[in-house]
Amino acid sequence: MKLVIRGGRVIDPASNLDAIKDVYIDQGEIVAVESAGAGGLAPDCREILAEGKLVVPGLIDMHTHLREPGYEYKETIATGCQAAARGGFTSIACMANTDPVNDNRAVTEYILRQARLAGGVNVFPIGAISQGLAGKELAEMGELKDAGAVAVSDDGRPVMNGQLMRRALEYTKAFDLPVISHCEDLNLSAGGVMNEGPVSTRLGLPPISKAAEEAMVARDLILAELTHGRLHIAHVSCAGSVELIRQAKARGINVSCETAPQYFSLTDEDIGEFNTLCKVNPPLRGREDVEAIKAGLKDGTIDAIASDHAPHEPDAKEVEFVNAASGMLGLETALALTLKLVHESTLTINQAIAKLTVNPARVLGIPKGTLAVGADADIAIIDMDKEWVVDVNKFASSSKNSPFDGWKVKGVADMTLINGEAI
Ligand code: DOR
Ligand code: ZN
């Protein structure tokens, strides 16, 4: 099937392209990107008119919780993939904190099979660092890689044992897998449910200090320097972490990191009167942290924006704040919340698209995130200025736990294509 996407503003940070172009697709691949109107139209070629729209590589979410196997009442691979497509994502990497944990070939292969059956977005499993996420023994990383895992992470939990983390950073070098670290010193965060500060005091809720994150970021940076392993820090939430990573990069340490939209869109004030939809781990921080996250995104310290899509059923959220599950949906709001940074001139559109495409692709080492000739025709067509109101009841996700419900936002994926097919 031949297809041309005509007249859009084609932004492909991977090839430094930002121009009005026509994108030609044949048999699921990009075969040409030409000046608008330059190419002739074969008789069997379909056309999509994209004037006034952005044409960008399909977005890549390097941090999604798909909940299958084990927690299908929160999300299935099929509904998670639909949510991704709605949000403009064509590739998602899913965390290992399922039941059973993705610490072996059978689970990785199961996820890939379910994703194939679901059809649509590309799913890249992330294997566990430790067996059962127990933090005691390393998972079989060679086997995980062989089965299709693109990274390892115990996300949801930190690797508290520094020696185990050291071994993980060393061992993964043989397989060229990044180690994605959920940085949280469990002794420092013990019992806490929200950020430590005036709001936790007012609400009388047990606090989590920023030190719980920063201390482990510092440890992991030191271990990355020691081992020359590939460290990626997940969901950076506070100013101190940004500064530690900035300094480490300046010193040449091999580290990358991501943040999630909630950490530049919300603060702990948004918890208001115990709004459990704002309970997330790491917790929402203060205004100064939001500013530091934005500065880190702007100067390149923070490489990627990931959704940390964490679906939970109502029963897990409609309880006392201390007992509520942590996590919020992300796939269907990440693009609009990121574009807000563009509309307010924090990021250029090219920076924003890079953090949602080529940058996470490079961290994961997957051949995605570009519109170069020969690439898979995974594409998002975005209307940057379309205003809409977030309505969780219209989400494709089977969970509804978004604190952004009712928000007026600007920018939406009009169409998501995988291998040249609209999904
Ligand atoms: O808020 C969170 N939810 N943080 C995590 O690290 C894990 C996630 C989940 O799995 O629900
Ligand atoms: Zn995490």
Coordinates of N, CA, C and O in Angstrom, one line a residue, residues 10-19 55-57 350 353 357-358 369-373:
V10 N 7.1 18.7 8.9 CA 7.8 17.5 9.3 C 8.9 17.8 10.2 O 9.8 18.5 9.9
I11 N 8.8 17.3 11.4 CA 9.8 17.5 12.4 C 10.4 16.1 12.8 O 9.8 15.2 13.3
D12 N 11.7 16.0 12.4 CA 12.4 14.7 12.8 C 13.8 15.1 13.4 O 14.8 15.2 12.7
P13 N 13.8 15.2 14.7 CA 15.0 15.7 15.4 C 16.2 14.7 15.1 O 17.3 15.2 15.0
A14 N 15.9 13.4 14.8 CA 17.0 12.5 14.5 C 17.7 12.9 13.3 O 18.9 12.6 13.1
S15 N 17.1 13.5 12.3 CA 17.8 13.9 11.1 C 17.8 15.4 10.9 O 18.0 15.9 9.8
N16 N 17.6 16.1 12.0 CA 17.7 17.6 12.0 C 16.8 18.2 11.0 O 17.1 19.2 10.4
L17 N 15.6 17.6 10.9 CA 14.7 18.1 9.8 C 13.5 18.8 10.5 O 12.9 18.3 11.4
D18 N 13.2 20.0 10.0 CA 12.0 20.8 10.4 C 11.6 21.6 9.2 O 12.2 22.7 9.0
A19 N 10.7 21.1 8.4 CA 10.4 21.8 7.1 C 9.0 21.2 6.6 O 8.6 20.1 7.0
V55 N 4.0 16.6 11.5 CA 4.2 15.2 11.1 C 5.5 14.7 11.8 O 6.6 15.3 11.4
V56 N 5.4 13.9 12.8 CA 6.6 13.5 13.6 C 6.7 12.0 13.7 O 5.7 11.3 13.5
P57 N 7.9 11.5 14.1 CA 8.0 10.1 14.4 C 7.0 9.7 15.4 O 6.7 10.5 16.4
N350 N 11.0 21.3 18.6 CA 12.0 20.3 18.3 C 12.5 19.5 19.5 O 12.7 18.3 19.5
I353 N 9.7 17.2 20.8 CA 9.6 16.0 20.0 C 10.8 15.0 20.2 O 10.6 13.8 20.3
T357 N 10.8 11.0 21.3 CA 11.0 10.1 20.1 C 12.5 9.6 20.1 O 12.7 8.6 20.7
V358 N 13.3 10.4 19.5 CA 14.7 9.8 19.3 C 15.5 9.6 20.6 O 16.2 8.6 20.7
G369 N 11.8 6.0 16.2 CA 12.0 7.4 16.6 C 12.5 8.3 15.5 O 13.1 9.4 15.8
T370 N 12.5 7.9 14.2 CA 13.0 8.7 13.1 C 12.1 8.6 11.9 O 11.4 7.5 11.7
L371 N 12.1 9.6 11.1 CA 11.4 9.5 9.8 C 12.4 9.4 8.7 O 12.0 9.7 7.5
A372 N 13.6 9.0 9.0 CA 14.6 8.8 7.9 C 14.1 7.8 6.9 O 13.3 6.8 7.2
V373 N 14.5 7.9 5.6 CA 14.2 6.9 4.6 C 14.7 5.6 5.0 O 15.8 5.4 5.5

